[in-house]
Amino acid sequence: MMKRKKKLNRQLTIMLLLQTIPHFVLSVMPVGIFNSHIFGGVVMAIANNAMTYGPAILPVFDALTVLFVLPSFRRIFFKICKCGKVADTKHTTVMSTSKVRNLVQVDVKQVYTVKSAV
């Protein structure tokens, strides 16, 4: 196999394993514990809470796994976040859809004052 293909297969395997582990821990294990009836009340309460809230937070784990395991997504994510740097929001560039297609600098404060006056 080519080196690139091996690297992609390794990344995919790691990502799929990391996506499977939370599903097993938060969905399958609590159901098994709950159905076994051999544990005490405290463990049953924890299993009940895991069965209640576990499926609700699983999509978060899936998204974070993809964002932080795959380098291309990780680079784009940190580029969007700019690693703590605050972007300049005073001016924004608006693309005109007319035939002229000029770039226009618009002051954000003016836009809000015009919209609020209307």
N, C-alpha and C. Protein backbone atom coordinates (compact mmCIF):
# COMPACT_ATOMS: atom_id res chain seq x y z
N MET A 1 0.83 -1.18 0.00
CA MET A 1 0.00 0.00 0.00
C MET A 1 0.88 1.24 0.00
N MET A 2 0.33 2.27 -0.55
CA MET A 2 1.06 3.53 -0.55
C MET A 2 1.04 4.14 0.85
N LYS A 3 2.04 4.99 1.14
CA LYS A 3 2.14 5.60 2.47
C LYS A 3 0.93 6.46 2.78
N ARG A 4 0.47 7.20 1.78
CA ARG A 4 -0.69 8.08 2.00
C ARG A 4 -1.94 7.27 2.33
N LYS A 5 -2.12 6.16 1.63
CA LYS A 5 -3.29 5.31 1.87
C LYS A 5 -3.23 4.69 3.26
N LYS A 6 -2.04 4.27 3.68
CA LYS A 6 -1.88 3.71 5.03
C LYS A 6 -2.18 4.76 6.09
N LYS A 7 -1.71 5.97 5.85
CA LYS A 7 -1.96 7.05 6.80
C LYS A 7 -3.45 7.36 6.90
N LEU A 8 -4.13 7.41 5.77
CA LEU A 8 -5.58 7.67 5.78
C LEU A 8 -6.34 6.54 6.45
N ASN A 9 -5.93 5.29 6.19
CA ASN A 9 -6.58 4.15 6.85
C ASN A 9 -6.37 4.18 8.36
N ARG A 10 -5.17 4.56 8.80
CA ARG A 10 -4.90 4.65 10.23
C ARG A 10 -5.76 5.74 10.87
N GLN A 11 -5.87 6.90 10.21
CA GLN A 11 -6.70 7.98 10.74
C GLN A 11 -8.16 7.56 10.81
N LEU A 12 -8.63 6.88 9.79
CA LEU A 12 -10.02 6.43 9.77
C LEU A 12 -10.28 5.41 10.87
N THR A 13 -9.34 4.48 11.08
CA THR A 13 -9.50 3.48 12.13
C THR A 13 -9.53 4.12 13.51
N ILE A 14 -8.63 5.06 13.76
CA ILE A 14 -8.61 5.75 15.05
C ILE A 14 -9.90 6.52 15.25
N MET A 15 -10.35 7.22 14.21
CA MET A 15 -11.58 8.00 14.33
C MET A 15 -12.78 7.10 14.62
N LEU A 16 -12.88 5.98 13.92
CA LEU A 16 -14.02 5.08 14.14
C LEU A 16 -13.98 4.44 15.52
N LEU A 17 -12.79 4.09 16.00
CA LEU A 17 -12.68 3.55 17.36
C LEU A 17 -13.08 4.59 18.40
N LEU A 18 -12.61 5.81 18.22
CA LEU A 18 -12.96 6.86 19.18
C LEU A 18 -14.43 7.24 19.12
N GLN A 19 -15.07 7.02 17.98
CA GLN A 19 -16.51 7.27 17.89
C GLN A 19 -17.31 6.10 18.48
N THR A 20 -16.76 4.91 18.47
CA THR A 20 -17.48 3.73 18.96
C THR A 20 -17.42 3.62 20.47
N ILE A 21 -16.30 3.97 21.07
CA ILE A 21 -16.13 3.80 22.52
C ILE A 21 -17.19 4.56 23.34
N PRO A 22 -17.45 5.86 23.08
CA PRO A 22 -18.50 6.53 23.86
C PRO A 22 -19.89 5.91 23.66
N HIS A 23 -20.18 5.43 22.46
CA HIS A 23 -21.48 4.78 22.24
C HIS A 23 -21.60 3.53 23.09
N PHE A 24 -20.53 2.76 23.16
CA PHE A 24 -20.55 1.54 23.97
C PHE A 24 -20.69 1.87 25.45
N VAL A 25 -19.89 2.86 25.92
CA VAL A 25 -19.89 3.20 27.34
C VAL A 25 -21.20 3.86 27.77
N LEU A 26 -21.77 4.72 26.93
CA LEU A 26 -22.96 5.47 27.33
C LEU A 26 -24.28 4.84 26.90
N SER A 27 -24.24 3.83 26.05
CA SER A 27 -25.49 3.21 25.60
C SER A 27 -25.57 1.72 25.94
N VAL A 28 -24.58 0.96 25.54
CA VAL A 28 -24.64 -0.50 25.67
C VAL A 28 -24.39 -0.93 27.11
N MET A 29 -23.34 -0.41 27.74
CA MET A 29 -23.02 -0.83 29.11
C MET A 29 -24.13 -0.51 30.12
N PRO A 30 -24.72 0.70 30.10
CA PRO A 30 -25.80 0.96 31.06
C PRO A 30 -27.02 0.05 30.87
N VAL A 31 -27.34 -0.28 29.64
CA VAL A 31 -28.46 -1.19 29.40
C VAL A 31 -28.14 -2.58 29.95
N GLY A 32 -26.91 -3.04 29.76
CA GLY A 32 -26.51 -4.34 30.30
C GLY A 32 -26.53 -4.35 31.82
N ILE A 33 -26.04 -3.27 32.43
CA ILE A 33 -26.06 -3.17 33.89
C ILE A 33 -27.49 -3.12 34.40
N PHE A 34 -28.33 -2.33 33.73
CA PHE A 34 -29.72 -2.18 34.16
C PHE A 34 -30.48 -3.49 34.05
N ASN A 35 -30.22 -4.26 33.00
CA ASN A 35 -30.95 -5.52 32.80
C ASN A 35 -30.40 -6.67 33.63
N SER A 36 -29.21 -6.52 34.20
CA SER A 36 -28.63 -7.63 34.96
C SER A 36 -29.23 -7.77 36.35
N HIS A 37 -29.67 -6.70 36.97
CA HIS A 37 -30.31 -6.69 38.29
C HIS A 37 -29.43 -7.29 39.39
N ILE A 38 -28.12 -7.28 39.23
CA ILE A 38 -27.25 -7.82 40.28
C ILE A 38 -26.54 -6.71 41.04
N PHE A 39 -26.69 -5.48 40.60
CA PHE A 39 -26.01 -4.37 41.25
C PHE A 39 -26.97 -3.65 42.19
N GLY A 40 -26.40 -2.88 43.11
CA GLY A 40 -27.20 -2.15 44.09
C GLY A 40 -27.89 -0.93 43.51
N GLY A 41 -28.56 -0.21 44.38
CA GLY A 41 -29.35 0.94 43.97
C GLY A 41 -28.54 2.08 43.40
N VAL A 42 -27.35 2.32 43.95
CA VAL A 42 -26.52 3.44 43.48
C VAL A 42 -26.06 3.19 42.05
N VAL A 43 -25.60 1.99 41.77
CA VAL A 43 -25.13 1.65 40.43
C VAL A 43 -26.30 1.69 39.45
N MET A 44 -27.47 1.23 39.90
CA MET A 44 -28.65 1.27 39.03
C MET A 44 -29.06 2.71 38.72
N ALA A 45 -28.93 3.60 39.70
CA ALA A 45 -29.25 5.01 39.47
C ALA A 45 -28.28 5.63 38.47
N ILE A 46 -27.01 5.29 38.59
CA ILE A 46 -26.01 5.80 37.63
C ILE A 46 -26.30 5.26 36.24
N ALA A 47 -26.63 3.97 36.14
CA ALA A 47 -26.96 3.38 34.85
C ALA A 47 -28.20 4.03 34.26
N ASN A 48 -29.18 4.32 35.11
CA ASN A 48 -30.40 4.98 34.63
C ASN A 48 -30.09 6.37 34.09
N ASN A 49 -29.25 7.13 34.80
CA ASN A 49 -28.86 8.46 34.31
C ASN A 49 -28.08 8.36 33.01
N ALA A 50 -27.20 7.38 32.91
CA ALA A 50 -26.42 7.20 31.68
C ALA A 50 -27.33 6.85 30.51
N MET A 51 -28.36 6.03 30.76
CA MET A 51 -29.29 5.69 29.67
C MET A 51 -30.14 6.89 29.28
N THR A 52 -30.38 7.80 30.23
CA THR A 52 -31.20 8.97 29.95
C THR A 52 -30.42 10.04 29.20
N TYR A 53 -29.24 10.38 29.70
CA TYR A 53 -28.49 11.50 29.15
C TYR A 53 -27.42 11.09 28.14
N GLY A 54 -27.03 9.85 28.13
CA GLY A 54 -25.99 9.38 27.23
C GLY A 54 -26.29 9.60 25.76
N PRO A 55 -27.45 9.13 25.28
CA PRO A 55 -27.74 9.33 23.85
C PRO A 55 -27.87 10.80 23.44
N ALA A 56 -28.17 11.67 24.39
CA ALA A 56 -28.30 13.09 24.07
C ALA A 56 -26.96 13.74 23.79
N ILE A 57 -25.89 13.26 24.44
CA ILE A 57 -24.58 13.90 24.25
C ILE A 57 -23.68 13.14 23.28
N LEU A 58 -24.13 12.01 22.76
CA LEU A 58 -23.29 11.24 21.84
C LEU A 58 -22.97 11.99 20.54
N PRO A 59 -23.89 12.75 19.94
CA PRO A 59 -23.51 13.49 18.72
C PRO A 59 -22.37 14.49 18.94
N VAL A 60 -22.26 15.02 20.15
CA VAL A 60 -21.16 15.93 20.45
C VAL A 60 -19.82 15.20 20.36
N PHE A 61 -19.76 13.98 20.90
CA PHE A 61 -18.54 13.19 20.82
C PHE A 61 -18.18 12.87 19.38
N ASP A 62 -19.18 12.55 18.56
CA ASP A 62 -18.92 12.24 17.16
C ASP A 62 -18.32 13.44 16.43
N ALA A 63 -18.91 14.61 16.64
CA ALA A 63 -18.42 15.81 15.96
C ALA A 63 -17.02 16.19 16.43
N LEU A 64 -16.79 16.14 17.73
CA LEU A 64 -15.46 16.49 18.25
C LEU A 64 -14.40 15.50 17.81
N THR A 65 -14.77 14.23 17.69
CA THR A 65 -13.82 13.23 17.22
C THR A 65 -13.37 13.55 15.80
N VAL A 66 -14.32 13.87 14.94
CA VAL A 66 -13.98 14.19 13.55
C VAL A 66 -13.14 15.46 13.50
N LEU A 67 -13.51 16.47 14.29
CA LEU A 67 -12.78 17.74 14.26
C LEU A 67 -11.34 17.61 14.73
N PHE A 68 -11.09 16.79 15.73
CA PHE A 68 -9.76 16.77 16.32
C PHE A 68 -8.88 15.61 15.88
N VAL A 69 -9.43 14.60 15.22
CA VAL A 69 -8.60 13.47 14.77
C VAL A 69 -8.10 13.70 13.35
N LEU A 70 -8.95 14.16 12.47
CA LEU A 70 -8.54 14.36 11.07
C LEU A 70 -7.82 15.69 10.92
N PRO A 71 -6.58 15.68 10.44
CA PRO A 71 -5.78 16.91 10.37
C PRO A 71 -6.40 18.00 9.49
N SER A 72 -7.02 17.64 8.39
CA SER A 72 -7.60 18.66 7.52
C SER A 72 -8.73 19.41 8.22
N PHE A 73 -9.60 18.68 8.91
CA PHE A 73 -10.68 19.33 9.65
C PHE A 73 -10.13 20.13 10.83
N ARG A 74 -9.09 19.59 11.49
CA ARG A 74 -8.49 20.27 12.63
C ARG A 74 -7.88 21.60 12.21
N ARG A 75 -7.18 21.62 11.06
CA ARG A 75 -6.58 22.87 10.56
C ARG A 75 -7.65 23.89 10.26
N ILE A 76 -8.72 23.47 9.60
CA ILE A 76 -9.79 24.40 9.25
C ILE A 76 -10.47 24.92 10.51
N PHE A 77 -10.69 24.04 11.49
CA PHE A 77 -11.34 24.45 12.74
C PHE A 77 -10.51 25.51 13.46
N PHE A 78 -9.20 25.29 13.58
CA PHE A 78 -8.35 26.26 14.26
C PHE A 78 -8.16 27.52 13.42
N LYS A 79 -8.25 27.40 12.12
CA LYS A 79 -8.18 28.58 11.27
C LYS A 79 -9.42 29.45 11.47
N ILE A 80 -10.58 28.79 11.60
CA ILE A 80 -11.81 29.54 11.85
C ILE A 80 -11.76 30.20 13.22
N CYS A 81 -11.31 29.46 14.22
CA CYS A 81 -11.22 30.00 15.58
C CYS A 81 -10.09 31.01 15.72
N LYS A 82 -9.10 30.92 14.87
CA LYS A 82 -7.92 31.79 14.86
C LYS A 82 -7.18 31.73 16.19
N CYS A 83 -7.32 30.60 16.87
CA CYS A 83 -6.57 30.32 18.11
C CYS A 83 -6.63 31.46 19.11
N GLY A 84 -7.79 32.02 19.33
CA GLY A 84 -7.97 33.04 20.35
C GLY A 84 -7.85 34.46 19.84
N LYS A 85 -7.47 34.67 18.60
CA LYS A 85 -7.37 36.02 18.07
C LYS A 85 -8.76 36.51 17.71
N VAL A 86 -9.04 37.76 18.02
CA VAL A 86 -10.34 38.35 17.72
C VAL A 86 -10.26 38.98 16.34
N ALA A 87 -11.21 38.65 15.49
CA ALA A 87 -11.24 39.21 14.15
C ALA A 87 -11.78 40.63 14.19
N ASP A 88 -11.38 41.44 13.23
CA ASP A 88 -11.86 42.81 13.12
C ASP A 88 -13.28 42.78 12.57
N THR A 89 -14.24 43.24 13.36
CA THR A 89 -15.64 43.21 12.93
C THR A 89 -16.17 44.60 12.61
N LYS A 90 -15.28 45.60 12.55
CA LYS A 90 -15.76 46.95 12.27
C LYS A 90 -16.24 47.07 10.83
N HIS A 91 -15.51 46.50 9.91
CA HIS A 91 -15.89 46.56 8.50
C HIS A 91 -16.11 45.15 7.99
N THR A 92 -17.03 45.03 7.09
CA THR A 92 -17.25 43.75 6.45
C THR A 92 -17.30 43.96 4.95
N THR A 93 -16.88 42.99 4.19
CA THR A 93 -16.88 43.10 2.74
C THR A 93 -18.13 42.43 2.20
N VAL A 94 -18.84 43.18 1.34
CA VAL A 94 -20.07 42.67 0.76
C VAL A 94 -19.86 42.54 -0.74
N MET A 95 -20.19 41.40 -1.30
CA MET A 95 -20.05 41.18 -2.74
C MET A 95 -21.36 41.56 -3.41
N SER A 96 -21.27 42.45 -4.38
CA SER A 96 -22.46 42.87 -5.11
C SER A 96 -22.80 41.83 -6.16
N THR A 97 -24.09 41.58 -6.36
CA THR A 97 -24.51 40.60 -7.36
C THR A 97 -24.89 41.25 -8.67
N SER A 98 -24.67 42.55 -8.79
CA SER A 98 -24.99 43.22 -10.05
C SER A 98 -23.90 42.95 -11.08
N LYS A 99 -24.07 43.50 -12.27
CA LYS A 99 -23.10 43.28 -13.34
C LYS A 99 -21.77 43.98 -13.05
N VAL A 100 -21.80 44.99 -12.22
CA VAL A 100 -20.59 45.73 -11.92
C VAL A 100 -19.67 44.91 -11.02
N ARG A 101 -20.23 44.20 -10.06
CA ARG A 101 -19.51 43.33 -9.13
C ARG A 101 -18.37 44.07 -8.40
N ASN A 102 -18.73 45.13 -7.75
CA ASN A 102 -17.75 45.88 -6.96
C ASN A 102 -17.71 45.34 -5.54
N LEU A 103 -16.55 45.47 -4.92
CA LEU A 103 -16.44 45.18 -3.50
C LEU A 103 -16.73 46.47 -2.75
N VAL A 104 -17.63 46.41 -1.79
CA VAL A 104 -18.05 47.60 -1.07
C VAL A 104 -17.72 47.40 0.40
N GLN A 105 -17.10 48.40 1.00
CA GLN A 105 -16.84 48.38 2.44
C GLN A 105 -18.05 49.00 3.14
N VAL A 106 -18.65 48.27 4.06
CA VAL A 106 -19.84 48.74 4.75
C VAL A 106 -19.51 48.82 6.23
N ASP A 107 -19.85 49.94 6.85
CA ASP A 107 -19.66 50.08 8.29
C ASP A 107 -20.82 49.37 8.97
N VAL A 108 -20.50 48.41 9.84
CA VAL A 108 -21.53 47.60 10.49
C VAL A 108 -22.44 48.46 11.35
N LYS A 109 -21.90 49.45 12.03
CA LYS A 109 -22.72 50.32 12.89
C LYS A 109 -23.74 51.09 12.07
N GLN A 110 -23.36 51.55 10.87
CA GLN A 110 -24.30 52.27 10.02
C GLN A 110 -25.44 51.36 9.58
N VAL A 111 -25.14 50.12 9.26
CA VAL A 111 -26.17 49.19 8.82
C VAL A 111 -27.18 48.98 9.93
N TYR A 112 -26.72 48.80 11.16
CA TYR A 112 -27.64 48.58 12.28
C TYR A 112 -28.46 49.82 12.58
N THR A 113 -27.87 51.01 12.46
CA THR A 113 -28.64 52.22 12.73
C THR A 113 -29.68 52.45 11.66
N VAL A 114 -29.36 52.12 10.41
CA VAL A 114 -30.34 52.28 9.33
C VAL A 114 -31.49 51.30 9.51
N LYS A 115 -31.18 50.04 9.85
CA LYS A 115 -32.23 49.04 10.03
C LYS A 115 -33.10 49.37 11.24
N SER A 116 -32.51 49.90 12.30
CA SER A 116 -33.31 50.21 13.48
C SER A 116 -34.16 51.45 13.26
N ALA A 117 -33.75 52.35 12.38
CA ALA A 117 -34.53 53.55 12.10
C ALA A 117 -35.73 53.24 11.22
N VAL A 118 -35.66 52.16 10.45
CA VAL A 118 -36.75 51.82 9.53
C VAL A 118 -37.87 51.18 10.23
